PDB file of N, CA and C in Angstrom:
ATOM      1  N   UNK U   1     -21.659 -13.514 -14.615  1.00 96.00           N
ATOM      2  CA  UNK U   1     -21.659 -12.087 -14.383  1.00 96.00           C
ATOM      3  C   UNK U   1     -20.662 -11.769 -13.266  1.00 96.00           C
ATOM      4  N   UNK U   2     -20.215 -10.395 -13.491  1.00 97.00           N
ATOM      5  CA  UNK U   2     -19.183 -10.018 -12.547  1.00 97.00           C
ATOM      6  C   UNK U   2     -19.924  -9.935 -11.277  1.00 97.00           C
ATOM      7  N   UNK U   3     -19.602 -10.536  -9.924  1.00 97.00           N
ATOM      8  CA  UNK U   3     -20.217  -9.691  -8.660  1.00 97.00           C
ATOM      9  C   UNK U   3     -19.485  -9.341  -7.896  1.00 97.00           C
ATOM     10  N   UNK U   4     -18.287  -9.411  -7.537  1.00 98.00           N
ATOM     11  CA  UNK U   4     -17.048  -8.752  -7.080  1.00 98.00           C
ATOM     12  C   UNK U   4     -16.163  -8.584  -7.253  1.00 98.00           C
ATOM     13  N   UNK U   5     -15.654  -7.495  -6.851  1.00 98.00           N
ATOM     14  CA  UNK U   5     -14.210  -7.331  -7.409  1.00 98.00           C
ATOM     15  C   UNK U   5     -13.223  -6.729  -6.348  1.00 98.00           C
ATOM     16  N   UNK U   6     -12.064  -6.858  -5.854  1.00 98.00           N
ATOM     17  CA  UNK U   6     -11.668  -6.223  -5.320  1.00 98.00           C
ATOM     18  C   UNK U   6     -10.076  -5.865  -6.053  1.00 98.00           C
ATOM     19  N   UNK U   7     -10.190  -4.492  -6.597  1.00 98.00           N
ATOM     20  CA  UNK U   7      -9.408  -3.456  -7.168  1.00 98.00           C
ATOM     21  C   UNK U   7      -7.907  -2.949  -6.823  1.00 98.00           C
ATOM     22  N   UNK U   8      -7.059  -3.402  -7.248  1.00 98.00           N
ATOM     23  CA  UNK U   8      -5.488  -3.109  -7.332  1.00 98.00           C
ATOM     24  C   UNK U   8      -5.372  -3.623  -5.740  1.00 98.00           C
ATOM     25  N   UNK U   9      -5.367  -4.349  -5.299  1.00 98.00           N
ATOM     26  CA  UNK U   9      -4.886  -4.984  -4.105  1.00 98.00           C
ATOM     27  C   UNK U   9      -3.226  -5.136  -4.276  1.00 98.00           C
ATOM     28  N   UNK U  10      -2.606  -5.196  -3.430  1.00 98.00           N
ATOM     29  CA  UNK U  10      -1.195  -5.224  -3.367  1.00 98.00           C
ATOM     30  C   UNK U  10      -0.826  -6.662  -3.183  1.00 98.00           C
ATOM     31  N   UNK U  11       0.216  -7.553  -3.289  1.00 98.00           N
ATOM     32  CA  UNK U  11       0.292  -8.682  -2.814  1.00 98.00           C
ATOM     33  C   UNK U  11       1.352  -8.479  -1.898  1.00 98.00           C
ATOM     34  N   UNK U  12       0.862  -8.960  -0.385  1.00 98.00           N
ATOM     35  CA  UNK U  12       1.468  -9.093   0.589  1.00 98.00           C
ATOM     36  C   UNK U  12       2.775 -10.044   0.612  1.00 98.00           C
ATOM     37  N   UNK U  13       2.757 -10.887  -0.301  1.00 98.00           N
ATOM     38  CA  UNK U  13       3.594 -12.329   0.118  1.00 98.00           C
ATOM     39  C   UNK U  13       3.531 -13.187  -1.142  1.00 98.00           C
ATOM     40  N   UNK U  14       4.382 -14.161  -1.288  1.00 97.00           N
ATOM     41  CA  UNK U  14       4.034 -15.238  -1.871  1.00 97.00           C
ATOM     42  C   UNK U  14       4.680 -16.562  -1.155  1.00 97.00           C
ATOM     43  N   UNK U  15       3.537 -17.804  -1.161  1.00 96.00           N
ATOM     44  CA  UNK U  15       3.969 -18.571  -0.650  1.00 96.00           C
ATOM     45  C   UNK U  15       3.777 -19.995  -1.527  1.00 96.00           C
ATOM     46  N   UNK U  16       5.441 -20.473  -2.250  1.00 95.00           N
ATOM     47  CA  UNK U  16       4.916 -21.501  -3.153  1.00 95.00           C
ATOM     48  C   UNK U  16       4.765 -22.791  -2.458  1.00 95.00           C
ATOM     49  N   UNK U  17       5.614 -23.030  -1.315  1.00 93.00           N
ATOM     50  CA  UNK U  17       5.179 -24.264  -0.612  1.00 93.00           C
ATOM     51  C   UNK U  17       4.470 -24.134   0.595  1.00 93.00           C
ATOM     52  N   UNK U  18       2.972 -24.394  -0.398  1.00 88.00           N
ATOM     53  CA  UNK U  18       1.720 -23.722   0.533  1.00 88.00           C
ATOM     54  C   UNK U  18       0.506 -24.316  -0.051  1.00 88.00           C
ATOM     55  N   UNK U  19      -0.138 -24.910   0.510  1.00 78.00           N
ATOM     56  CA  UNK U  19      -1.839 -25.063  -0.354  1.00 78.00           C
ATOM     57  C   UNK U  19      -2.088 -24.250  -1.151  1.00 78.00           C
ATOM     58  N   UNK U  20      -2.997 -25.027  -2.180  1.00 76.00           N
ATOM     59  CA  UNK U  20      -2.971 -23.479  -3.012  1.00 76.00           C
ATOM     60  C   UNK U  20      -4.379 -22.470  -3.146  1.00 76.00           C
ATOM     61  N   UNK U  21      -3.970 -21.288  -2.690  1.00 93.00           N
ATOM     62  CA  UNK U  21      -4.860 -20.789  -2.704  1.00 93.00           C
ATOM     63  C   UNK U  21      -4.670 -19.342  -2.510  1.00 93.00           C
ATOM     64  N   UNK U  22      -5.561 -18.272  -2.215  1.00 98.00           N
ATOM     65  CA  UNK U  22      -5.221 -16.800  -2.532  1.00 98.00           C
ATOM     66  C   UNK U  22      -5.791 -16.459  -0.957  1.00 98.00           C
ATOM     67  N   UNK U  23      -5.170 -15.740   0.470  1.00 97.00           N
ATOM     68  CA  UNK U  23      -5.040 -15.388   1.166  1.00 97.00           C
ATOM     69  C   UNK U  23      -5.519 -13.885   1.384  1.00 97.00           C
ATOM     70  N   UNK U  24      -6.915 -13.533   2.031  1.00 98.00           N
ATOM     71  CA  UNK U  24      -7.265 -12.250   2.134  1.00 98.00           C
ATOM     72  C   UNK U  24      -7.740 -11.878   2.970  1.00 98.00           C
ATOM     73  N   UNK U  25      -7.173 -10.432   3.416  1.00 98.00           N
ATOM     74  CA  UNK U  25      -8.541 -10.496   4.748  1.00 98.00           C
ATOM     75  C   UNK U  25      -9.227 -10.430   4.807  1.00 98.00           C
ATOM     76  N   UNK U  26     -10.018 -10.733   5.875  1.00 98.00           N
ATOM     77  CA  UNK U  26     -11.394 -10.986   6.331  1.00 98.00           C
ATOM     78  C   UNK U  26     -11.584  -9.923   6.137  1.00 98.00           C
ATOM     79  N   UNK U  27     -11.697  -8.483   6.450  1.00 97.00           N
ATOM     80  CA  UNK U  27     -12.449  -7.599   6.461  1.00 97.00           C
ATOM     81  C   UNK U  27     -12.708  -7.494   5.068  1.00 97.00           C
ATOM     82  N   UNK U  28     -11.530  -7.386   4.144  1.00 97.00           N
ATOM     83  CA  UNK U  28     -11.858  -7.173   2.546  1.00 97.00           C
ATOM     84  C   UNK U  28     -12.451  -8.329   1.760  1.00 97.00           C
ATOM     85  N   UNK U  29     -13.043  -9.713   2.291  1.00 97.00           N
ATOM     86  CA  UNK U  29     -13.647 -10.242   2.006  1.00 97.00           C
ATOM     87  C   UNK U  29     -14.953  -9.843   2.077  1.00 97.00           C
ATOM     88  N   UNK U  30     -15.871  -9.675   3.108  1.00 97.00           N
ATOM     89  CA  UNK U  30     -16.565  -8.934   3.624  1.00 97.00           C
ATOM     90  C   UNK U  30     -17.079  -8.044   2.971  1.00 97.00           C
ATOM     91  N   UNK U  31     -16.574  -7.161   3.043  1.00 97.00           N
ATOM     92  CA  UNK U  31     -16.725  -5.991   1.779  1.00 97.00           C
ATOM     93  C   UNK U  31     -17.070  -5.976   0.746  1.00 97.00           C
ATOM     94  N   UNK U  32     -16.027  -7.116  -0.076  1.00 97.00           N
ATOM     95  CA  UNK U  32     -16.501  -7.234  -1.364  1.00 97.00           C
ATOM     96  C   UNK U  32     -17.746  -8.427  -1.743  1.00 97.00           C
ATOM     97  N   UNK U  33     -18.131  -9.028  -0.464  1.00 96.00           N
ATOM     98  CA  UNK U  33     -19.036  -9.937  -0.852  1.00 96.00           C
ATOM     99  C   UNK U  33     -18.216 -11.562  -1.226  1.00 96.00           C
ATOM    100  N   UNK U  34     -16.873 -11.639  -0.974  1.00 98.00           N
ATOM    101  CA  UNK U  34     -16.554 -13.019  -1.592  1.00 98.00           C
ATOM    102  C   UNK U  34     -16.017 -13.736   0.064  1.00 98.00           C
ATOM    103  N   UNK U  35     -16.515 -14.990  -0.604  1.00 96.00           N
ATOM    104  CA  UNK U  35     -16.953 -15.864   0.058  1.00 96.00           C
ATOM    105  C   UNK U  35     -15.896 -17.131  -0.065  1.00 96.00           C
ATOM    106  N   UNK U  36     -15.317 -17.317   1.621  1.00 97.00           N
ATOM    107  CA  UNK U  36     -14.031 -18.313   1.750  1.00 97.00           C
ATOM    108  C   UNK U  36     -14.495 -19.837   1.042  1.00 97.00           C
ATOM    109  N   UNK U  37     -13.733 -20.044   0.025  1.00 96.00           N
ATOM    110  CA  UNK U  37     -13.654 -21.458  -0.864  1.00 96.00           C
ATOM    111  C   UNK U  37     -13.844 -20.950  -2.017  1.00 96.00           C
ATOM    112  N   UNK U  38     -14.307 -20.046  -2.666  1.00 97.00           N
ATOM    113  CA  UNK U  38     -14.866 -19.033  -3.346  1.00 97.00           C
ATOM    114  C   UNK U  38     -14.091 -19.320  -5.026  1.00 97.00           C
ATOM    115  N   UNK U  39     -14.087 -19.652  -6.068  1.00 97.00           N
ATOM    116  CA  UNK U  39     -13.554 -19.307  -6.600  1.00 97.00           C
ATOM    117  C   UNK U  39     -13.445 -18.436  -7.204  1.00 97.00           C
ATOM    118  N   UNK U  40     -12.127 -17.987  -7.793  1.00 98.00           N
ATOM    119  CA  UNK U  40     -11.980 -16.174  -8.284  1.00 98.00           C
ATOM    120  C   UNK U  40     -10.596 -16.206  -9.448  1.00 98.00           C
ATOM    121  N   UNK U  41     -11.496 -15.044 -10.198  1.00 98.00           N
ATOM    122  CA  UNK U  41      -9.879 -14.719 -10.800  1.00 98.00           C
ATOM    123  C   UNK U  41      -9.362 -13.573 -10.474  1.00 98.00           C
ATOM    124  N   UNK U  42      -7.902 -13.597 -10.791  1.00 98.00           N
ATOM    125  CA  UNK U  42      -7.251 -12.566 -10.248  1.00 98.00           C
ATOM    126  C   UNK U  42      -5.893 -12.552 -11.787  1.00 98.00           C
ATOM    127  N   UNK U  43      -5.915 -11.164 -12.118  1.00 98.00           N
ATOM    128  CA  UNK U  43      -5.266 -10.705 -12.975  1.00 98.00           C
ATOM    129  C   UNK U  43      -4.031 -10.068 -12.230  1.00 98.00           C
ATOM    130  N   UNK U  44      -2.931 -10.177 -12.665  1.00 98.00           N
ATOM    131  CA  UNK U  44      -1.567  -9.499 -12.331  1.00 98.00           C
ATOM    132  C   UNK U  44      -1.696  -8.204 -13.064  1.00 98.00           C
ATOM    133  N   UNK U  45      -1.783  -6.808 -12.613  1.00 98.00           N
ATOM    134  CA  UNK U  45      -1.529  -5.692 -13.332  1.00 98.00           C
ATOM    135  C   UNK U  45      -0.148  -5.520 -13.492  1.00 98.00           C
ATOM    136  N   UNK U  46       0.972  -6.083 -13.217  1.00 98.00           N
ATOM    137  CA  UNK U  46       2.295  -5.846 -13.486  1.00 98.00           C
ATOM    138  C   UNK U  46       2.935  -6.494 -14.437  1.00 98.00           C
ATOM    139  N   UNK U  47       2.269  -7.908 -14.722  1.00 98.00           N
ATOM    140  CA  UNK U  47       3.051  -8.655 -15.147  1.00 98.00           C
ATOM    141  C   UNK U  47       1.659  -8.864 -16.498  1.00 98.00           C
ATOM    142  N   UNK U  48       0.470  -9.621 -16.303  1.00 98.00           N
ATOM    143  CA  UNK U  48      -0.272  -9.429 -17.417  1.00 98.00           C
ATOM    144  C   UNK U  48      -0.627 -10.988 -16.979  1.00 98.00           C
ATOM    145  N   UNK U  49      -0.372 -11.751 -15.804  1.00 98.00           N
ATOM    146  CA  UNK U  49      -0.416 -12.972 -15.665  1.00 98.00           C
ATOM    147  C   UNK U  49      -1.743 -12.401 -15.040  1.00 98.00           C
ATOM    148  N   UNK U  50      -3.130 -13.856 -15.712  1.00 98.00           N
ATOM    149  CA  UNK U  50      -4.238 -14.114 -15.099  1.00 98.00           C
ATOM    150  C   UNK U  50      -4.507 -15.633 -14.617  1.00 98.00           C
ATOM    151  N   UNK U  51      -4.787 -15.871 -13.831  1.00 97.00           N
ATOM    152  CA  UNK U  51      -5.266 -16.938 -13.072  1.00 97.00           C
ATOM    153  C   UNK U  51      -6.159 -17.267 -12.030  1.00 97.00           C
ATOM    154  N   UNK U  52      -6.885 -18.827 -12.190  1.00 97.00           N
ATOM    155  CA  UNK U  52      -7.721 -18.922 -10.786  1.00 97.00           C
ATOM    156  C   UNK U  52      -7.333 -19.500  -9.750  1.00 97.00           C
ATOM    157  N   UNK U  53      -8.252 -19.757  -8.382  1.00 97.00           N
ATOM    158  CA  UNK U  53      -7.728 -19.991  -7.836  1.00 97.00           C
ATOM    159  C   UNK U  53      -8.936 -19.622  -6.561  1.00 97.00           C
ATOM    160  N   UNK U  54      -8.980 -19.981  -5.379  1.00 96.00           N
ATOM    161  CA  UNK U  54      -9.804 -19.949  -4.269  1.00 96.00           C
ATOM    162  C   UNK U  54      -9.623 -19.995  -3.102  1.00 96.00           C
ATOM    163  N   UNK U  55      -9.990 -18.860  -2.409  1.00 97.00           N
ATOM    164  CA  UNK U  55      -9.871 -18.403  -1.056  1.00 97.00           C
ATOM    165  C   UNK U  55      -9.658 -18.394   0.179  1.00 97.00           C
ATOM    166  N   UNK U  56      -9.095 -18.305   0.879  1.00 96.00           N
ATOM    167  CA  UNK U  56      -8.737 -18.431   2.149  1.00 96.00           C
ATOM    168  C   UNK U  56      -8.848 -17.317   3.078  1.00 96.00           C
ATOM    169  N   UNK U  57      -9.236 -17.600   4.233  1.00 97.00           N
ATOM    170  CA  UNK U  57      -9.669 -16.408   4.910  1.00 97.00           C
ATOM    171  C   UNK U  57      -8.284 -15.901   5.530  1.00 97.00           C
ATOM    172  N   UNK U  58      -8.038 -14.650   5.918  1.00 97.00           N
ATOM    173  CA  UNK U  58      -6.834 -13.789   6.353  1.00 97.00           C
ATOM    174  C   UNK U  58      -7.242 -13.405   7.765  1.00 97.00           C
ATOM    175  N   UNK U  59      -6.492 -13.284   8.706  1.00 97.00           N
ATOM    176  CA  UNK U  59      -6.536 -12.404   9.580  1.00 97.00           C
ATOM    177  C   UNK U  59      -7.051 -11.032   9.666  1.00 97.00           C
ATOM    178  N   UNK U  60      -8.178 -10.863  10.210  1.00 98.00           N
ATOM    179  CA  UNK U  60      -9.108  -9.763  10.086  1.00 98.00           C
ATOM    180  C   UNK U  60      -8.270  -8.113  10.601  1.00 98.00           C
ATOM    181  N   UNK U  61      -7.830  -7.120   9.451  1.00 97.00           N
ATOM    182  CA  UNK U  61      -7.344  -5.959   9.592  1.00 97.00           C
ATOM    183  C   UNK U  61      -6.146  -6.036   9.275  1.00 97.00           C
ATOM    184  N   UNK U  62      -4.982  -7.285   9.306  1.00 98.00           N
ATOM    185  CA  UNK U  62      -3.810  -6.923   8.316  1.00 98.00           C
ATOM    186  C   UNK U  62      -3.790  -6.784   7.096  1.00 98.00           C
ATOM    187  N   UNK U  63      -5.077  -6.958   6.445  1.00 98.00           N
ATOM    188  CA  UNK U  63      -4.440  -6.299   4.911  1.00 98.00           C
ATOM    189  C   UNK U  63      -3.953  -7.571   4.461  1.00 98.00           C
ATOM    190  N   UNK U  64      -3.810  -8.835   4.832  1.00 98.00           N
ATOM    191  CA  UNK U  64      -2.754  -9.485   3.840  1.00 98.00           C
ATOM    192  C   UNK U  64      -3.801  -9.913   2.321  1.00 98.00           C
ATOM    193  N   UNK U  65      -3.373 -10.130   1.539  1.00 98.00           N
ATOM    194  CA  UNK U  65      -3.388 -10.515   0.336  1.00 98.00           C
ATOM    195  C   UNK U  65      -1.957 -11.236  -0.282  1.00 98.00           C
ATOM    196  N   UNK U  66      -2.156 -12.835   0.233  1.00 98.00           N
ATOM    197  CA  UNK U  66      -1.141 -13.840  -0.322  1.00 98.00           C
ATOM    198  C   UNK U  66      -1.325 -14.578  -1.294  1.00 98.00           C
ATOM    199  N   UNK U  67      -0.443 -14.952  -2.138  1.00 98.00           N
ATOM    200  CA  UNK U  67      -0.405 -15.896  -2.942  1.00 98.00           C
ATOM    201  C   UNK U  67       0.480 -16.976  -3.057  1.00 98.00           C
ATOM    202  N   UNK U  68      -0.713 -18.009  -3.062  1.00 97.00           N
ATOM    203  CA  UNK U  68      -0.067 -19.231  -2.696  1.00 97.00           C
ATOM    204  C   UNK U  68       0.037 -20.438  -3.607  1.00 97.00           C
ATOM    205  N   UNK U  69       1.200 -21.319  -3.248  1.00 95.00           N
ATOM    206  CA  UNK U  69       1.011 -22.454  -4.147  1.00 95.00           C
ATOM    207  C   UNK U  69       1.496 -22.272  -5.618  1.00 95.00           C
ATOM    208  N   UNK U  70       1.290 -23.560  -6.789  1.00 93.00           N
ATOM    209  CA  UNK U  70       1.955 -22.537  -8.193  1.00 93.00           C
ATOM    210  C   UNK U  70       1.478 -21.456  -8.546  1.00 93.00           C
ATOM    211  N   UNK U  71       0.158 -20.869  -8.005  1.00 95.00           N
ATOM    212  CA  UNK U  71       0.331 -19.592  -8.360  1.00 95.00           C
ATOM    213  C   UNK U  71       1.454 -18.188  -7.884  1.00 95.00           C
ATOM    214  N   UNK U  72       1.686 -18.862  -6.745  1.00 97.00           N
ATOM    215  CA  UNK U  72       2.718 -17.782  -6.205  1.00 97.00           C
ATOM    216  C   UNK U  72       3.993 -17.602  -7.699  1.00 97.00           C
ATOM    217  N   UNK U  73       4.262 -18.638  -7.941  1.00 96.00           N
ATOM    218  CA  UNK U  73       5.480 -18.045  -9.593  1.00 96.00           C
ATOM    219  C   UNK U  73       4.464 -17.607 -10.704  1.00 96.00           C
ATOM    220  N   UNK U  74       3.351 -16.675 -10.347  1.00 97.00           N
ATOM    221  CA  UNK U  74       3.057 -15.631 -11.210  1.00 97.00           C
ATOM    222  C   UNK U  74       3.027 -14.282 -10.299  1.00 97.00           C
ATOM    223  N   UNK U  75       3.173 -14.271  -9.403  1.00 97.00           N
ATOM    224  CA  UNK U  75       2.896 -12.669  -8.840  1.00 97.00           C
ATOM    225  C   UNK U  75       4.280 -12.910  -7.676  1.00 97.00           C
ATOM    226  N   UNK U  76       4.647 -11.225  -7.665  1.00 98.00           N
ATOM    227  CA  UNK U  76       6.019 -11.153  -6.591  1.00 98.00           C
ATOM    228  C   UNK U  76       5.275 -10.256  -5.798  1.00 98.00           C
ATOM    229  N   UNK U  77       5.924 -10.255  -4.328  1.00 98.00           N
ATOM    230  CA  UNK U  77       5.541  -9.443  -3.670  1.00 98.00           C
ATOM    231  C   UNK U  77       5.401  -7.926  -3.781  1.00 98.00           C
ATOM    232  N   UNK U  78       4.617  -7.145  -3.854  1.00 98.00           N
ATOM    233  CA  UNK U  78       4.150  -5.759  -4.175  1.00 98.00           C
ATOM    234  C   UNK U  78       3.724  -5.454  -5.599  1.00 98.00           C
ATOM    235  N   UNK U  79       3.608  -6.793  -6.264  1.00 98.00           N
ATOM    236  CA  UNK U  79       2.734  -6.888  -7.077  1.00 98.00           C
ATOM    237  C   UNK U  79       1.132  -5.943  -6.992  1.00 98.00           C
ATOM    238  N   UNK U  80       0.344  -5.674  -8.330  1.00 98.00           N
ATOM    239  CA  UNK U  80      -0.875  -4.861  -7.879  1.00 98.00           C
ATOM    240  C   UNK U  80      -2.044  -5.907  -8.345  1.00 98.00           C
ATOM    241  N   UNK U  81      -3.176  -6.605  -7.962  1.00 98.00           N
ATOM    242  CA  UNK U  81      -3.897  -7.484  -8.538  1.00 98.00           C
ATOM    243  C   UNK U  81      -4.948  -7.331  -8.220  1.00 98.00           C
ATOM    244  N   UNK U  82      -5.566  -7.962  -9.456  1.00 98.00           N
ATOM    245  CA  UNK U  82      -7.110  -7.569  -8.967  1.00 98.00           C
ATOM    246  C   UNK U  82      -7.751  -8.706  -9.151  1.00 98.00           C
ATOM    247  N   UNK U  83      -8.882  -8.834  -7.847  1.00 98.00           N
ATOM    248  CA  UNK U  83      -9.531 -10.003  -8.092  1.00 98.00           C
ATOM    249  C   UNK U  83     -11.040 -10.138  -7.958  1.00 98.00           C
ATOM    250  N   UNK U  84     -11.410 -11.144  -8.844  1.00 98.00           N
ATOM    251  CA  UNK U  84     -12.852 -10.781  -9.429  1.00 98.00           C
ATOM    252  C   UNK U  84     -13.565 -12.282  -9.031  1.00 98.00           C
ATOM    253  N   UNK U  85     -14.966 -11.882  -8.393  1.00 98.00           N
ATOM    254  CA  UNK U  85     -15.814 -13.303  -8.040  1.00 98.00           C
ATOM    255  C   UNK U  85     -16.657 -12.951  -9.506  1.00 98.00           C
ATOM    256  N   UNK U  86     -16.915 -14.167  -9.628  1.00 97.00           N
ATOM    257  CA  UNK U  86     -17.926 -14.487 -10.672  1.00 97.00           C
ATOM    258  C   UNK U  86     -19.441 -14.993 -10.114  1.00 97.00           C
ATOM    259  N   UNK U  87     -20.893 -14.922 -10.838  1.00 95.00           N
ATOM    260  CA  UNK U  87     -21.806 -15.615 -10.367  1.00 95.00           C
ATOM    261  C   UNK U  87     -22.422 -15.870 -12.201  1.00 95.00           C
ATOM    262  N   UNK U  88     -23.203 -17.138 -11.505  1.00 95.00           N
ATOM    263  CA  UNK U  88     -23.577 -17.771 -12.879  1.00 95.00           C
ATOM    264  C   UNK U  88     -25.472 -17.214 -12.610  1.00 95.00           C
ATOM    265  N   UNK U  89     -25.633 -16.956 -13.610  1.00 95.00           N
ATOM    266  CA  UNK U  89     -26.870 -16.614 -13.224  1.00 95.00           C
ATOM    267  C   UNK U  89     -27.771 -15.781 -14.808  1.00 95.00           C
ATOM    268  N   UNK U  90     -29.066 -16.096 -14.726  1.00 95.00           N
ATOM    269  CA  UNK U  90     -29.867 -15.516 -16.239  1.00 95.00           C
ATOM    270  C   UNK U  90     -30.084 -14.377 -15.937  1.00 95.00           C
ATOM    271  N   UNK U  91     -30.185 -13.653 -14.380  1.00 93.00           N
ATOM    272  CA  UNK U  91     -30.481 -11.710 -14.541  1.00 93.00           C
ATOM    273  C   UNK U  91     -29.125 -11.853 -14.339  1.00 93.00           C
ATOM    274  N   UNK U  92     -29.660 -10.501 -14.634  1.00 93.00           N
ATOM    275  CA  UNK U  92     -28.479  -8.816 -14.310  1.00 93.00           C
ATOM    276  C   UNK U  92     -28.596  -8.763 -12.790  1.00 93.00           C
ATOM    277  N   UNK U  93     -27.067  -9.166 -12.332  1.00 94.00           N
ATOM    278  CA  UNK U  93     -27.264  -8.528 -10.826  1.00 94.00           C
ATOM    279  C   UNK U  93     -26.102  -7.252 -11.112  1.00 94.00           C
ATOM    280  N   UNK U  94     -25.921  -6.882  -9.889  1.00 95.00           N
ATOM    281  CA  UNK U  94     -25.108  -5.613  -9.559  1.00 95.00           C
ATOM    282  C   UNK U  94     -23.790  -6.251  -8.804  1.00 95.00           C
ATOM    283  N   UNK U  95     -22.363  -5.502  -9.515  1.00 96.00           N
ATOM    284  CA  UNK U  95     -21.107  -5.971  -8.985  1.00 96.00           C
ATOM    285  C   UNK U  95     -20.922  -5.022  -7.897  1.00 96.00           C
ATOM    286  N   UNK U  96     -20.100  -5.765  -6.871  1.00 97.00           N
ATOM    287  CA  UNK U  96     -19.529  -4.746  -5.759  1.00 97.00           C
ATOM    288  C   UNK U  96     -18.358  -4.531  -6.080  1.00 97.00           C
ATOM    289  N   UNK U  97     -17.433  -3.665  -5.641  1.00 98.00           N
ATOM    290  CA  UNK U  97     -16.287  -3.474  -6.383  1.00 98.00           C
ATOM    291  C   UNK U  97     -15.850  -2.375  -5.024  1.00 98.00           C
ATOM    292  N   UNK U  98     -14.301  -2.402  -4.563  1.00 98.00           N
ATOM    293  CA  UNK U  98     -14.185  -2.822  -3.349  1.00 98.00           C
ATOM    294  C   UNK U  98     -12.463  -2.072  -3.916  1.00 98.00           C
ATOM    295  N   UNK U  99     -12.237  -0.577  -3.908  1.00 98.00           N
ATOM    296  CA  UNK U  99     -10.726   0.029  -4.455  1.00 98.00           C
ATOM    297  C   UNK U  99      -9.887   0.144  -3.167  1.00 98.00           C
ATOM    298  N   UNK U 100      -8.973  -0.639  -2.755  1.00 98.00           N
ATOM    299  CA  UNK U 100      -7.537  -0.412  -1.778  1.00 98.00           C
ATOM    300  C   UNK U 100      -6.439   0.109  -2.259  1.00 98.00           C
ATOM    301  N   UNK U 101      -6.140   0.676  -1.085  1.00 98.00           N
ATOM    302  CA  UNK U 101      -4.186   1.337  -1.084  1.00 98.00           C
ATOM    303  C   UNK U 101      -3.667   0.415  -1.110  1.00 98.00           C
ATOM    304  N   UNK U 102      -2.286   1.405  -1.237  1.00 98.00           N
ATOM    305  CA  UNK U 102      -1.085   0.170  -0.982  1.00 98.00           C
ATOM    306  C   UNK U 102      -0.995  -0.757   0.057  1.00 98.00           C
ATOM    307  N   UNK U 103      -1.953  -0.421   1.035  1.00 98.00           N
ATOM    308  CA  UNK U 103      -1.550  -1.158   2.121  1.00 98.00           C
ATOM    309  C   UNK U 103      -2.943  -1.936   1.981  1.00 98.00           C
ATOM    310  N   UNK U 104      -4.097  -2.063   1.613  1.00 98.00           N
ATOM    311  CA  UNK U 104      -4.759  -3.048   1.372  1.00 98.00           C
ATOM    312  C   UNK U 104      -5.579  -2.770   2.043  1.00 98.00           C
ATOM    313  N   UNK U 105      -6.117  -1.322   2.321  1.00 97.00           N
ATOM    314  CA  UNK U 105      -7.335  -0.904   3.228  1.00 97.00           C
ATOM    315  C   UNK U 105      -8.066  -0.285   2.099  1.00 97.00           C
ATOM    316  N   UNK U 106      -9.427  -0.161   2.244  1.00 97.00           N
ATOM    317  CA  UNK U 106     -10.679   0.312   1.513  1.00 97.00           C
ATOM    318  C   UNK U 106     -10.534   1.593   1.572  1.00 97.00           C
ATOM    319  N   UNK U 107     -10.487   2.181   0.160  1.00 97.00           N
ATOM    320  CA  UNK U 107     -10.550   3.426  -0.346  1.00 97.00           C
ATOM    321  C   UNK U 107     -11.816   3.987  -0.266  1.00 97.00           C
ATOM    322  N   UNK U 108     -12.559   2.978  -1.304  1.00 97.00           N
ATOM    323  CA  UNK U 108     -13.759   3.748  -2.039  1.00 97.00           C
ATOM    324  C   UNK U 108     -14.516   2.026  -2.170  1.00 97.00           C
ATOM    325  N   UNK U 109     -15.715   2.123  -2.493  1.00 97.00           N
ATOM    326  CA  UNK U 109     -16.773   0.987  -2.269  1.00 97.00           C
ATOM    327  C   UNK U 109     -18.383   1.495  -3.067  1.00 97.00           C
ATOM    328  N   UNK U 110     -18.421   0.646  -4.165  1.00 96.00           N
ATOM    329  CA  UNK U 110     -19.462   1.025  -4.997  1.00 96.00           C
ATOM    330  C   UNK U 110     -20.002   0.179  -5.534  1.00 96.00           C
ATOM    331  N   UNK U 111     -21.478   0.053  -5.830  1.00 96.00           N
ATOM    332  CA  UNK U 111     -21.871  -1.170  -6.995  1.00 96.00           C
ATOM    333  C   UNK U 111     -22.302  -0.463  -7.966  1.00 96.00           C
ATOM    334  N   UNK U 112     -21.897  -1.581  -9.168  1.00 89.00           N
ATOM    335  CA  UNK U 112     -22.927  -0.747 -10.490  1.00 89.00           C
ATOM    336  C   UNK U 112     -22.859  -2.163 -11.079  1.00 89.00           C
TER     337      UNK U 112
END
């Protein structure tokens, strides 16, 4: 089941010679409920590229959202992506879902 999501995020960066992993901030971790080691997918809205991949914590209030490692040769910088935690589980829980600007600050914040 879906339990987070965080909605058109911008990509700050890409870094291919880099561990691999997806770079976010702390605060928008937080928010959306996902959790550093975390695995997640994240869809490219520009390009149509989806892939996984797992978390790294960001510097709390820049906004970054990086991509690292071979995933970085699917997303360019100012790319729009969205990325989604998964949970395995027999109920129905409720997704958080977590919409940023361009600059990667919290718009709007809702579960359903």
């Amino acid at each position: 089941m879906l339990r987070s999501k965080i909605h058109r995020a911008t990509v700050t960066g890409t870094r291919l010679d880099y561990e691999g992993s997806v770079t976010i901030d702390e605060a928008l971790l937080e928010k959306a409920g996902i959790w550093v080691g975390e695995k997640v997918t994240i869809a490219n809205v520009n390009n149509g590229a989806r892939f996984e991949t797992y978390v790294f914590r960001g510097d709390r209030g820049t906004g970054i959202v990086a991509i690292n490692g071979a995933a970085a040769r699917l997303c360019e910088k100012g790319d729009k992506i969205i990325i989604m935690g998964y949970e395995l589980t027999s109920e129905p829980i409720s997704a958080k879902v977590v919409l940023v600007d361009d600059d990667n600050r919290t718009v709007k914040e809702f579960v359903y």
